[in-house]
Coordinates of C-alpha atoms in Angstrom, one line a residue:
Chain A
M8 CA 66.8 -27.9 29.2
T9 CA 68.7 -29.2 32.0
V10 CA 70.6 -31.5 29.5
A11 CA 70.8 -28.4 27.3
L12 CA 72.5 -26.5 29.9
D13 CA 74.7 -29.1 30.7
E14 CA 75.7 -29.3 27.6
A15 CA 76.3 -25.3 27.0
A16 CA 78.6 -25.6 30.1
S17 CA 80.7 -28.2 28.7
E18 CA 80.9 -26.4 25.5
A19 CA 81.9 -23.7 27.6
A20 CA 84.8 -25.6 29.2
R21 CA 86.3 -26.3 25.8
P22 CA 89.0 -23.9 24.1
Q23 CA 87.4 -21.1 22.6
T24 CA 88.1 -19.9 18.7
K25 CA 84.8 -17.9 18.4
R26 CA 85.0 -14.1 17.6
K27 CA 83.9 -12.5 21.0
A28 CA 83.7 -14.1 24.5
R29 CA 80.1 -15.1 24.1
G30 CA 81.1 -18.3 24.1
P31 CA 78.5 -20.1 26.8
S32 CA 75.6 -17.4 26.2
D33 CA 76.0 -18.3 22.6
A34 CA 75.5 -22.1 22.6
R35 CA 72.6 -21.8 25.1
R36 CA 70.9 -19.2 22.4
G37 CA 71.4 -21.6 20.0
L38 CA 70.1 -24.8 21.7
T39 CA 67.2 -22.6 23.0
L40 CA 66.0 -21.6 19.2
M41 CA 66.9 -25.1 18.2
S42 CA 64.6 -26.6 20.6
P43 CA 61.2 -26.2 19.3
V44 CA 62.3 -27.5 15.9
F45 CA 64.2 -30.7 17.3
G46 CA 61.3 -31.3 20.3
Y47 CA 58.7 -31.3 17.1
A48 CA 60.8 -33.4 15.1
L49 CA 61.5 -36.1 18.2
L50 CA 57.7 -36.0 18.8
L51 CA 56.4 -36.6 15.3
L52 CA 58.8 -38.4 13.9
A53 CA 61.6 -40.4 15.8
I54 CA 58.6 -41.2 18.3
P55 CA 56.2 -42.6 15.5
L56 CA 59.1 -44.2 13.7
G57 CA 60.1 -45.6 17.0
A58 CA 56.4 -47.2 17.3
T59 CA 56.5 -48.3 13.8
I60 CA 59.7 -50.5 14.3
A61 CA 58.4 -51.7 17.6
M62 CA 55.0 -52.6 16.0
S63 CA 56.5 -54.6 13.1
F64 CA 57.3 -57.0 15.9
W65 CA 54.1 -57.4 16.9
S66 CA 51.2 -59.2 15.5
Q67 CA 47.1 -58.5 15.0
D68 CA 44.1 -60.4 15.4
F69 CA 41.4 -58.3 14.1
L70 CA 41.7 -55.3 16.8
T71 CA 43.8 -56.5 19.2
F72 CA 47.4 -56.1 19.1
D73 CA 49.7 -59.3 20.7
R74 CA 52.9 -57.4 21.8
S75 CA 54.8 -59.8 22.9
G76 CA 57.4 -59.7 19.9
T77 CA 57.8 -61.9 16.8
L78 CA 60.2 -62.0 13.8
E79 CA 56.8 -63.6 11.8
N80 CA 56.2 -60.2 9.6
Y81 CA 59.8 -60.4 8.5
A82 CA 59.6 -64.2 7.9
A83 CA 56.6 -63.4 5.7
I84 CA 58.5 -60.8 3.6
W85 CA 61.6 -62.1 3.3
T86 CA 62.0 -65.9 3.9
D87 CA 58.6 -67.9 3.5
D88 CA 57.9 -69.3 0.2
M89 CA 54.1 -68.4 -0.3
P90 CA 53.1 -67.1 2.9
D91 CA 49.3 -65.6 1.7
H92 CA 47.2 -66.1 -1.2
W93 CA 47.1 -62.3 -1.9
T94 CA 44.8 -62.0 -5.1
G95 CA 42.5 -59.1 -5.7
I96 CA 44.5 -56.2 -7.4
F97 CA 47.8 -57.7 -7.3
G98 CA 46.9 -60.6 -9.9
S99 CA 45.9 -64.5 -9.2
Y100 CA 48.9 -66.3 -10.3
W101 CA 51.4 -65.7 -7.6
T102 CA 53.7 -68.6 -7.2
E103 CA 56.7 -66.6 -5.5
N104 CA 56.6 -64.6 -2.2
L105 CA 54.5 -61.5 -3.4
Y106 CA 55.9 -59.3 -0.6
R107 CA 59.4 -59.8 -1.2
A108 CA 58.9 -59.6 -5.2
L109 CA 57.1 -56.0 -4.7
L110 CA 59.8 -54.9 -2.8
L111 CA 62.4 -56.1 -5.3
R112 CA 60.1 -54.6 -7.5
S113 CA 60.1 -51.0 -6.3
L114 CA 63.9 -50.8 -6.5
S115 CA 64.0 -51.8 -9.4
V116 CA 61.5 -49.5 -10.7
S117 CA 63.2 -46.8 -8.7
L118 CA 66.7 -47.5 -9.9
F119 CA 65.4 -47.6 -13.6
V120 CA 63.8 -44.3 -12.8
T121 CA 66.6 -42.5 -11.2
A122 CA 68.9 -43.7 -14.6
A123 CA 66.1 -42.6 -17.1
T124 CA 65.7 -39.2 -15.5
L125 CA 69.2 -38.7 -15.0
L126 CA 70.3 -39.4 -18.6
L127 CA 67.3 -37.5 -19.8
A128 CA 68.2 -34.3 -17.6
F129 CA 71.7 -34.4 -18.1
P130 CA 72.1 -32.6 -21.4
I131 CA 69.5 -30.2 -20.5
A132 CA 71.3 -28.8 -17.6
Y133 CA 74.6 -29.1 -19.7
Y134 CA 72.5 -27.3 -22.2
V135 CA 71.5 -24.5 -20.4
S136 CA 74.4 -24.2 -18.5
F137 CA 77.0 -24.2 -21.3
H138 CA 75.0 -22.7 -24.6
V139 CA 72.5 -20.4 -23.1
R140 CA 74.2 -17.2 -23.0
K141 CA 71.3 -14.9 -21.9
N142 CA 68.1 -16.5 -20.6
K143 CA 69.4 -19.0 -18.2
G144 CA 66.9 -17.9 -15.9
L145 CA 64.2 -18.2 -18.5
W146 CA 65.0 -21.7 -19.4
I147 CA 64.9 -23.1 -15.6
F148 CA 61.6 -21.2 -15.1
L149 CA 60.4 -22.9 -18.1
I150 CA 61.6 -26.3 -16.9
T151 CA 59.7 -25.6 -13.5
I152 CA 56.5 -24.7 -14.6
P153 CA 55.1 -27.9 -15.4
F154 CA 55.9 -29.1 -12.0
W155 CA 53.2 -26.6 -10.3
T156 CA 50.5 -28.6 -11.8
S157 CA 49.0 -30.8 -9.3
Y158 CA 50.8 -33.9 -8.7
L159 CA 47.7 -36.2 -9.1
L160 CA 46.7 -34.5 -12.0
R161 CA 49.9 -34.7 -13.9
V162 CA 50.1 -38.4 -13.5
F163 CA 46.6 -39.1 -14.5
L164 CA 47.4 -36.7 -17.7
W165 CA 49.9 -39.6 -18.4
K166 CA 46.9 -42.3 -18.0
V167 CA 45.3 -40.3 -20.4
I168 CA 48.2 -40.2 -23.0
L169 CA 49.1 -43.8 -22.8
G170 CA 45.7 -45.4 -22.1
Y171 CA 43.9 -48.1 -24.3
E172 CA 42.1 -45.5 -25.9
G173 CA 44.8 -42.5 -25.2
V174 CA 46.4 -40.1 -27.0
V175 CA 49.0 -42.3 -28.5
N176 CA 46.9 -45.0 -29.4
A177 CA 44.3 -42.7 -31.1
S178 CA 46.7 -40.9 -33.1
L179 CA 48.4 -43.7 -34.0
M180 CA 45.4 -45.4 -35.5
A181 CA 44.0 -42.2 -36.8
L182 CA 47.3 -42.0 -38.8
G183 CA 47.3 -45.9 -39.8
V184 CA 50.3 -46.9 -38.3
I185 CA 48.6 -49.7 -36.2
D186 CA 45.2 -51.2 -36.7
E187 CA 44.9 -52.1 -32.8
P188 CA 45.6 -50.1 -29.5
L189 CA 49.0 -50.9 -28.2
T190 CA 49.2 -52.5 -24.9
S191 CA 52.5 -52.7 -24.0
I192 CA 52.7 -48.7 -23.4
N193 CA 49.9 -48.7 -20.9
Y194 CA 49.3 -50.7 -17.7
S195 CA 52.9 -51.5 -17.2
I196 CA 55.9 -51.1 -15.5
N197 CA 57.0 -49.1 -18.7
A198 CA 54.3 -46.5 -18.2
V199 CA 55.0 -46.4 -14.2
V200 CA 59.0 -45.6 -15.1
L201 CA 57.9 -43.0 -18.1
T202 CA 55.6 -41.2 -15.8
L203 CA 58.0 -41.1 -12.4
A204 CA 61.0 -39.9 -15.0
H205 CA 58.5 -37.2 -16.0
A206 CA 57.3 -36.3 -12.5
W207 CA 61.0 -35.7 -11.2
A208 CA 62.4 -34.3 -14.1
P209 CA 63.1 -30.7 -12.7
F210 CA 64.5 -32.1 -9.2
A211 CA 67.2 -33.9 -11.5
I212 CA 67.8 -30.9 -13.6
L213 CA 68.3 -28.0 -11.0
P214 CA 71.1 -29.8 -8.8
I215 CA 73.1 -30.6 -11.8
F216 CA 72.7 -27.8 -13.4
V217 CA 73.7 -25.8 -9.9
S218 CA 77.0 -28.0 -10.1
L219 CA 77.6 -27.2 -13.9
E220 CA 77.3 -23.9 -13.2
K221 CA 80.0 -23.7 -10.4
I222 CA 82.5 -25.3 -12.5
D223 CA 85.2 -22.8 -13.1
R224 CA 85.4 -22.4 -17.2
S225 CA 89.3 -22.0 -17.4
L226 CA 89.7 -25.6 -16.3
L227 CA 87.9 -26.8 -19.4
E228 CA 90.4 -24.3 -21.7
A229 CA 93.3 -26.1 -19.7
A230 CA 92.3 -29.4 -20.4
E231 CA 91.7 -28.5 -23.9
D232 CA 95.2 -26.6 -24.0
L233 CA 97.1 -29.7 -22.5
G234 CA 95.6 -31.8 -25.4
D235 CA 92.2 -33.2 -24.3
G236 CA 89.8 -33.5 -27.0
P237 CA 86.0 -32.7 -26.2
I238 CA 84.6 -36.3 -25.2
R239 CA 88.0 -37.1 -23.1
R240 CA 87.6 -33.4 -21.2
F241 CA 84.0 -34.0 -20.7
F242 CA 84.7 -37.2 -18.9
R243 CA 87.9 -36.2 -17.2
V244 CA 86.9 -32.8 -16.0
T245 CA 83.4 -31.7 -16.7
L246 CA 81.7 -34.8 -15.2
P247 CA 83.9 -35.3 -12.0
L248 CA 83.5 -31.6 -11.2
A249 CA 79.7 -32.2 -11.8
M250 CA 79.4 -35.2 -9.6
P251 CA 78.2 -33.8 -6.5
G252 CA 74.8 -32.6 -8.2
V253 CA 74.7 -35.9 -10.1
V254 CA 74.4 -37.6 -6.8
A255 CA 72.4 -35.4 -4.8
A256 CA 69.9 -35.8 -8.3
A257 CA 70.3 -39.1 -8.2
L258 CA 68.9 -39.5 -4.4
I259 CA 66.5 -36.7 -4.8
V260 CA 64.7 -38.8 -7.6
F261 CA 65.7 -42.5 -6.0
I262 CA 64.1 -42.0 -2.3
P263 CA 60.7 -40.9 -3.4
T264 CA 60.2 -42.8 -6.3
I265 CA 60.6 -46.4 -4.3
G266 CA 57.6 -45.3 -1.7
D267 CA 55.4 -43.6 -4.6
Y268 CA 51.8 -45.1 -4.6
V269 CA 50.0 -42.9 -7.2
T270 CA 51.8 -43.7 -10.4
P271 CA 51.7 -47.6 -10.1
K272 CA 48.5 -47.4 -8.8
L273 CA 46.9 -45.2 -11.8
L274 CA 49.0 -46.5 -14.6
G275 CA 51.0 -49.8 -13.1
G276 CA 48.0 -52.1 -13.8
K277 CA 48.3 -55.5 -12.1
D278 CA 51.7 -55.7 -13.0
G279 CA 53.2 -52.5 -12.2
L280 CA 52.0 -52.2 -8.6
M281 CA 54.2 -51.3 -6.0
I282 CA 55.1 -51.8 -2.1
S283 CA 53.0 -48.8 -1.2
N284 CA 50.4 -50.2 -2.7
M285 CA 50.7 -53.1 -0.4
I286 CA 51.5 -51.1 2.4
E287 CA 48.0 -49.0 2.0
V288 CA 46.3 -52.2 1.6
Q289 CA 47.5 -53.8 4.7
F290 CA 46.7 -50.7 6.7
K291 CA 42.9 -50.3 5.5
K292 CA 41.5 -53.4 3.9
G293 CA 43.7 -55.9 5.0
N294 CA 44.0 -54.6 8.6
D295 CA 47.6 -56.0 9.6
Q296 CA 49.2 -52.9 11.0
P297 CA 52.3 -55.0 12.2
L298 CA 52.8 -56.8 8.8
G299 CA 52.2 -53.0 7.0
S300 CA 54.9 -51.2 9.2
A301 CA 57.5 -54.4 8.6
L302 CA 57.0 -53.6 4.9
A303 CA 57.8 -50.1 5.8
V304 CA 60.4 -50.9 8.0
S305 CA 61.8 -53.2 5.2
S306 CA 61.7 -50.5 2.2
M307 CA 63.3 -48.1 4.7
M308 CA 66.0 -50.0 5.1
I309 CA 66.3 -50.7 1.4
V310 CA 66.3 -47.0 0.7
A311 CA 68.8 -46.2 3.4
S312 CA 71.4 -48.5 2.4
I313 CA 71.1 -48.0 -1.2
S314 CA 71.7 -44.3 -0.5
V315 CA 74.8 -44.7 1.7
L316 CA 75.9 -47.0 -1.2
F317 CA 75.6 -43.6 -3.5
V318 CA 77.2 -41.6 -1.3
W319 CA 80.1 -44.1 -0.8
M320 CA 80.5 -44.8 -4.0
N321 CA 80.6 -41.0 -4.9
R322 CA 83.3 -40.3 -2.4
K323 CA 85.2 -43.5 -3.8
Y324 CA 85.1 -41.9 -7.1
L325 CA 85.9 -38.4 -6.3
R326 CA 89.0 -40.0 -4.6
A327 CA 90.3 -42.7 -6.7
R328 CA 90.7 -39.6 -9.5
P329 CA 94.2 -37.9 -9.8
S330 CA 93.6 -34.2 -8.8
Chain B
M30 CA 83.7 -22.7 -24.6
S31 CA 82.9 -25.8 -26.8
G32 CA 80.2 -23.7 -28.6
E33 CA 82.8 -21.2 -30.1
T34 CA 84.7 -23.5 -32.4
G35 CA 85.0 -27.0 -33.5
T36 CA 81.9 -28.1 -31.7
H37 CA 79.2 -26.0 -32.8
S38 CA 77.3 -28.9 -34.8
K39 CA 77.1 -30.2 -31.0
G40 CA 75.4 -27.4 -29.6
T41 CA 72.8 -27.4 -31.9
G42 CA 72.2 -30.8 -31.6
L43 CA 71.9 -30.3 -27.8
R44 CA 69.5 -27.4 -28.5
V45 CA 67.3 -29.7 -30.9
Y46 CA 67.2 -32.1 -27.9
A47 CA 66.6 -29.4 -25.8
F48 CA 63.6 -28.4 -27.3
A49 CA 62.4 -32.0 -27.1
Y50 CA 62.6 -32.4 -23.8
L51 CA 60.7 -29.4 -23.2
L52 CA 58.0 -31.0 -25.5
F53 CA 57.9 -34.0 -23.1
L54 CA 57.9 -31.9 -20.1
Y55 CA 54.6 -30.1 -21.4
A56 CA 52.6 -32.6 -22.9
P57 CA 50.7 -33.9 -20.0
V58 CA 50.1 -30.1 -19.0
A59 CA 48.9 -29.1 -22.4
L60 CA 46.1 -31.6 -22.3
L61 CA 44.5 -30.1 -19.2
P62 CA 43.0 -27.0 -20.5
I63 CA 42.2 -28.9 -24.1
F64 CA 40.2 -31.5 -21.9
A65 CA 38.6 -28.9 -19.7
F66 CA 37.0 -27.0 -22.5
N67 CA 36.2 -30.3 -24.8
D68 CA 32.4 -30.8 -25.0
S69 CA 32.4 -34.3 -24.2
Q70 CA 32.4 -36.7 -21.0
I71 CA 35.0 -38.7 -22.9
I72 CA 38.7 -38.0 -22.1
A73 CA 39.8 -38.5 -25.9
F74 CA 40.4 -37.2 -29.4
P75 CA 39.1 -36.3 -31.4
L76 CA 37.7 -33.5 -29.7
S77 CA 34.2 -32.6 -30.0
G78 CA 33.7 -28.9 -30.0
F79 CA 34.0 -25.9 -27.1
T80 CA 32.4 -25.6 -23.6
D81 CA 32.5 -23.9 -20.4
R82 CA 30.1 -26.2 -18.7
W83 CA 32.6 -27.8 -16.8
F84 CA 33.8 -24.8 -15.1
G85 CA 30.0 -24.2 -14.4
E86 CA 29.7 -27.7 -12.7
L87 CA 32.5 -26.5 -10.1
W88 CA 30.4 -23.6 -8.9
E89 CA 28.0 -26.2 -8.0
A90 CA 29.9 -29.4 -6.4
E91 CA 29.3 -28.7 -2.8
P92 CA 32.0 -31.4 -1.1
L93 CA 34.7 -29.7 -3.8
H94 CA 34.2 -26.2 -2.2
E95 CA 34.7 -28.1 1.3
S96 CA 37.5 -29.8 0.2
L97 CA 39.4 -26.7 -1.1
M98 CA 38.6 -24.8 1.9
N99 CA 39.8 -27.8 4.2
S100 CA 43.0 -27.4 1.7
L101 CA 43.2 -23.6 2.3
F102 CA 43.1 -24.3 6.0
V103 CA 45.6 -27.0 6.1
G104 CA 48.0 -25.0 3.9
I105 CA 48.0 -21.8 5.5
T106 CA 48.5 -23.3 9.1
S107 CA 51.0 -25.9 7.9
S108 CA 53.1 -23.2 6.1
V109 CA 53.0 -20.7 9.2
L110 CA 53.9 -23.5 11.4
A111 CA 56.5 -24.7 9.5
T112 CA 58.0 -21.1 8.7
L113 CA 58.3 -20.1 12.4
L114 CA 60.0 -23.5 13.1
G115 CA 62.3 -22.8 9.9
I116 CA 63.0 -19.2 11.4
C117 CA 64.0 -20.4 14.5
A118 CA 66.7 -23.2 13.2
A119 CA 68.0 -21.0 10.6
R120 CA 68.5 -18.7 12.9
A121 CA 70.4 -20.7 15.1
S122 CA 72.3 -23.0 12.5
T123 CA 73.5 -19.5 10.8
R124 CA 74.4 -17.8 13.8
Y125 CA 75.1 -19.7 16.7
E126 CA 77.6 -22.5 17.5
F127 CA 76.0 -25.2 19.9
P128 CA 77.5 -28.8 20.9
G129 CA 75.1 -31.3 18.8
K130 CA 74.5 -28.6 16.1
K131 CA 75.3 -31.0 13.3
P132 CA 73.5 -34.2 14.5
M133 CA 70.5 -31.9 15.6
M134 CA 70.4 -30.1 12.1
G135 CA 70.7 -33.4 10.3
F136 CA 68.0 -34.9 12.1
V137 CA 65.4 -32.2 11.9
M138 CA 66.4 -32.3 7.9
L139 CA 65.4 -35.8 8.0
P140 CA 62.1 -36.2 6.8
L141 CA 63.5 -34.4 3.2
V142 CA 64.8 -38.1 2.4
L143 CA 62.1 -40.3 3.8
P144 CA 59.7 -41.7 1.6
E145 CA 56.5 -39.7 2.2
I146 CA 54.5 -42.8 2.6
I147 CA 57.0 -43.7 5.6
V148 CA 55.7 -40.6 7.4
G149 CA 52.4 -41.4 6.9
V150 CA 52.7 -45.1 7.9
A151 CA 54.7 -44.0 11.1
M152 CA 52.2 -40.9 12.1
I153 CA 49.2 -43.1 11.6
N154 CA 50.6 -46.0 13.8
I155 CA 51.3 -43.5 16.8
I156 CA 47.8 -42.0 16.2
V157 CA 46.1 -45.1 16.6
Q158 CA 48.2 -46.1 19.7
L159 CA 47.2 -42.9 21.4
G160 CA 43.8 -43.2 20.3
M161 CA 43.7 -39.7 18.7
D162 CA 41.1 -39.3 16.1
L163 CA 42.1 -38.4 12.6
S164 CA 41.3 -34.9 11.4
L165 CA 42.5 -31.7 9.4
W166 CA 45.0 -31.2 12.6
T167 CA 46.7 -34.6 12.1
V168 CA 47.2 -33.8 8.5
I169 CA 48.5 -30.5 9.7
L170 CA 51.0 -32.0 12.1
G171 CA 52.2 -34.4 8.8
H172 CA 52.4 -31.6 6.7
V173 CA 54.5 -29.0 9.1
L174 CA 57.0 -31.7 9.6
I175 CA 57.7 -32.3 5.7
C176 CA 57.5 -28.8 5.3
T177 CA 60.1 -27.6 7.8
P178 CA 63.0 -29.0 6.1
F179 CA 62.3 -26.5 3.0
A180 CA 61.2 -23.9 5.3
I181 CA 64.9 -24.4 6.7
A182 CA 66.9 -24.5 3.7
I183 CA 65.2 -21.5 2.1
L184 CA 65.6 -19.4 5.2
S185 CA 69.1 -20.5 6.2
A186 CA 70.1 -18.9 2.8
A187 CA 68.3 -15.9 3.6
F188 CA 70.1 -15.4 7.3
A189 CA 73.5 -16.6 5.9
S190 CA 73.3 -13.5 3.4
L191 CA 72.6 -11.3 6.2
D192 CA 75.2 -8.3 7.2
R193 CA 76.0 -9.1 10.8
S194 CA 77.5 -5.8 10.8
L195 CA 74.0 -4.1 10.9
E196 CA 72.6 -6.1 14.1
E197 CA 76.1 -5.2 15.8
A198 CA 75.2 -1.9 14.6
S199 CA 71.7 -1.7 16.2
L200 CA 72.6 -3.2 19.4
D201 CA 75.6 -0.6 19.6
L202 CA 73.2 2.2 19.2
G203 CA 71.0 0.9 22.3
E204 CA 68.3 -1.5 20.9
T205 CA 67.5 -4.2 22.6
R206 CA 67.9 -8.0 21.3
M207 CA 64.2 -8.6 20.6
G208 CA 64.1 -5.2 19.1
T209 CA 67.2 -5.5 17.0
F210 CA 65.7 -9.0 15.5
L211 CA 62.3 -7.3 14.7
R212 CA 63.2 -4.2 13.4
V213 CA 66.5 -4.9 11.6
T214 CA 66.9 -8.4 11.3
L215 CA 63.4 -9.4 10.1
P216 CA 62.8 -6.9 7.4
L217 CA 66.1 -7.8 5.9
V218 CA 65.3 -11.9 5.7
M219 CA 61.7 -10.8 4.7
P220 CA 62.0 -12.4 1.3
G221 CA 63.2 -15.4 2.3
I222 CA 60.1 -15.7 4.9
V223 CA 57.8 -14.8 1.7
S224 CA 59.5 -17.6 -0.3
S225 CA 59.4 -20.1 2.5
L226 CA 55.5 -19.5 3.1
L227 CA 54.7 -20.0 -0.8
I228 CA 56.6 -22.7 -1.1
C229 CA 55.4 -24.7 1.8
F230 CA 51.7 -23.6 1.2
T231 CA 52.2 -25.2 -2.1
I232 CA 53.7 -28.2 -0.8
S233 CA 50.8 -28.7 1.7
L234 CA 48.3 -27.8 -0.9
D235 CA 49.4 -30.6 -3.4
E236 CA 50.5 -33.4 -1.2
F237 CA 48.2 -36.6 -1.3
I238 CA 49.7 -39.4 0.3
I239 CA 50.3 -38.3 3.8
A240 CA 46.9 -36.6 4.0
F241 CA 45.5 -39.9 2.2
F242 CA 46.8 -41.5 5.8
L243 CA 46.0 -39.0 8.2
T244 CA 42.6 -37.5 6.9
G245 CA 39.7 -38.0 8.8
A246 CA 35.9 -37.2 7.8
D247 CA 37.1 -34.1 6.2
T248 CA 39.2 -34.3 3.3
T249 CA 41.8 -32.3 1.7
L250 CA 41.6 -31.3 -2.0
P251 CA 44.2 -33.8 -3.5
V252 CA 42.4 -36.5 -1.3
Y253 CA 38.8 -35.4 -3.1
I254 CA 40.3 -35.4 -6.3
W255 CA 41.7 -38.8 -5.9
G256 CA 38.1 -39.9 -5.1
Q257 CA 36.9 -38.4 -8.4
L258 CA 39.8 -40.0 -10.7
R259 CA 37.7 -43.3 -10.0
F260 CA 34.5 -41.7 -11.9
P261 CA 35.1 -41.1 -15.9
G262 CA 32.2 -38.8 -15.9
R263 CA 33.7 -36.3 -13.2
L264 CA 36.8 -36.3 -15.0
P265 CA 36.3 -32.9 -17.4
S266 CA 35.4 -30.7 -14.5
V267 CA 38.5 -32.2 -12.7
F268 CA 40.6 -31.1 -15.6
A269 CA 38.8 -27.9 -15.2
L270 CA 40.0 -27.8 -11.6
G271 CA 43.3 -28.6 -12.5
T272 CA 43.6 -26.1 -14.8
L273 CA 42.4 -23.1 -12.2
M274 CA 44.8 -24.4 -9.8
L275 CA 47.4 -24.2 -12.5
L276 CA 46.8 -20.6 -13.0
A277 CA 46.2 -19.6 -9.3
S278 CA 49.6 -21.0 -8.8
L279 CA 51.4 -19.6 -11.5
L280 CA 49.7 -16.3 -10.7
L281 CA 50.9 -17.2 -6.7
L282 CA 54.5 -17.8 -8.1
T283 CA 54.8 -14.8 -10.1
L284 CA 53.1 -12.5 -7.5
G285 CA 56.3 -14.2 -5.0
E286 CA 58.7 -13.3 -7.5
Y287 CA 57.8 -9.7 -8.1
F288 CA 57.5 -9.1 -4.1
R289 CA 60.9 -11.1 -3.7
R290 CA 62.6 -8.7 -6.5
R291 CA 61.0 -5.6 -4.9
S292 CA 62.4 -6.1 -1.5
A293 CA 65.7 -7.1 -2.5
R294 CA 65.7 -3.9 -4.7
K295 CA 64.7 -2.0 -1.4
T296 CA 67.4 -3.9 1.2
G297 CA 69.9 -4.5 -1.5
I298 CA 70.3 -8.0 -1.4
E299 CA 71.0 -9.6 -4.8
H300 CA 69.4 -12.9 -5.5
T301 CA 70.7 -14.6 -2.4
A302 CA 67.8 -15.0 0.0
G303 CA 66.0 -17.9 -1.5
G304 CA 64.1 -17.0 -4.7
L305 CA 61.8 -19.5 -5.8
V306 CA 63.6 -20.9 -9.1

């Protein structure tokens, strides 16, 4: 509270451009209102994250923690050749570093999912924004309804569809298209990508739709009048103006999918498991919280750096365009 | 626009795509009621007749009822707490200027851009180190953390659309600050509050991974469902449960939308105060 007051005082000392001469009390009220939320996030997010980072430098022997500080967890993840002979659910033929392989796989799966979701979602958002005249609200409502089903069941239902004896295989066999069930569609990375692209569809459509709706339609007419064909107009006017929505959608899809646990566990099979599955193993059966924490911190770093890259590329792209 | 003249065919192509995409969105959900009423333990085609016995099984499953009650408790408590925190933050950010506002707001919105497993791992670390026991309350702590950013986003929209002259009029007419907030501001942002409660409740009710990490002996509904998915014999009744949950959330959505429109009409706020869709 004293900090808040000090800050309020220093705010009062600054030149004020506010409507009324309420400066200092305004700042104090704002800080007072903000303090419960900020305090909650400090206690339950900053301190736990700090503890996780600290723990990633510890080591654990059964129930006792060695807190002297070591880099061995990160070495096990990033530099060791074959640190552990993990078999079990991750398969038994690992000739490379399993932790690193899982991290890189999670990254590539979620990049694939992001690309697939955006490519599938953009035309829908475009259609609703530019071609639907009366019932835009209805379309958006229709798009969001499936998302109100339990997440677990939505993912599990894809297992019902894609499974060995699933809907797709059963129908194709009944139609005589195939003689044996297809195995490429179930328990693989493909199944994980498809399921995640489905699960996150509305989260990609909505921000793109919002940014398309904001586009001043007269700009498109101007581009047409100035001689741009529909394709050039799309790439030179519509897409750049929709870019904030596209970047928002990319982040909204990319960030949670890299840490998804349910989909790889249900649909990934041995070759489609991802880093969250390993984190869970370390925290529960594996009983190695420090290693689990180091895995979590590593994936957080990957998420953060890719997200910053997305935002930076977008800025660069927008700035490079002649206005 | 492009639909009007030469690009008409492009419009129809897009429409075909749009309907195909809707089919893709609905395919899994459509299977839910089909297998919930299918008279077979095995989840596969061809179907083998109609039954409602899977719904009957739900009535007898004691652990299911317990986990449902747990989830309702967690959902209601988390949504109320997150909305209260959201009201404070939204009010602070839309009404007041104060030092450190941007970084503070950015920090409290951070859970929005963290994978949930990170939140789960971080919280379990601190709970283990502090020697606390896992219970429904630890799940609530986690859910409040991830729901608060959604509450802030919805409520900020509601507070931002507020006409400040109404508050000033109330103050000029002799009402106290608290009285003004309770009798003028709060009724005007009520639609936003209802939306926030509903969204937070839905998020909490459906949240799996944090609950999976932070739950103790009492499980929430998604954790219970996760346990059931391993037993093929239980699947039909899980599907029946899923069907009921889908109906319940559609009902909740419709109700929420109805109340939002009604109070929007009453206060003259049009579609700005954080609608559901």
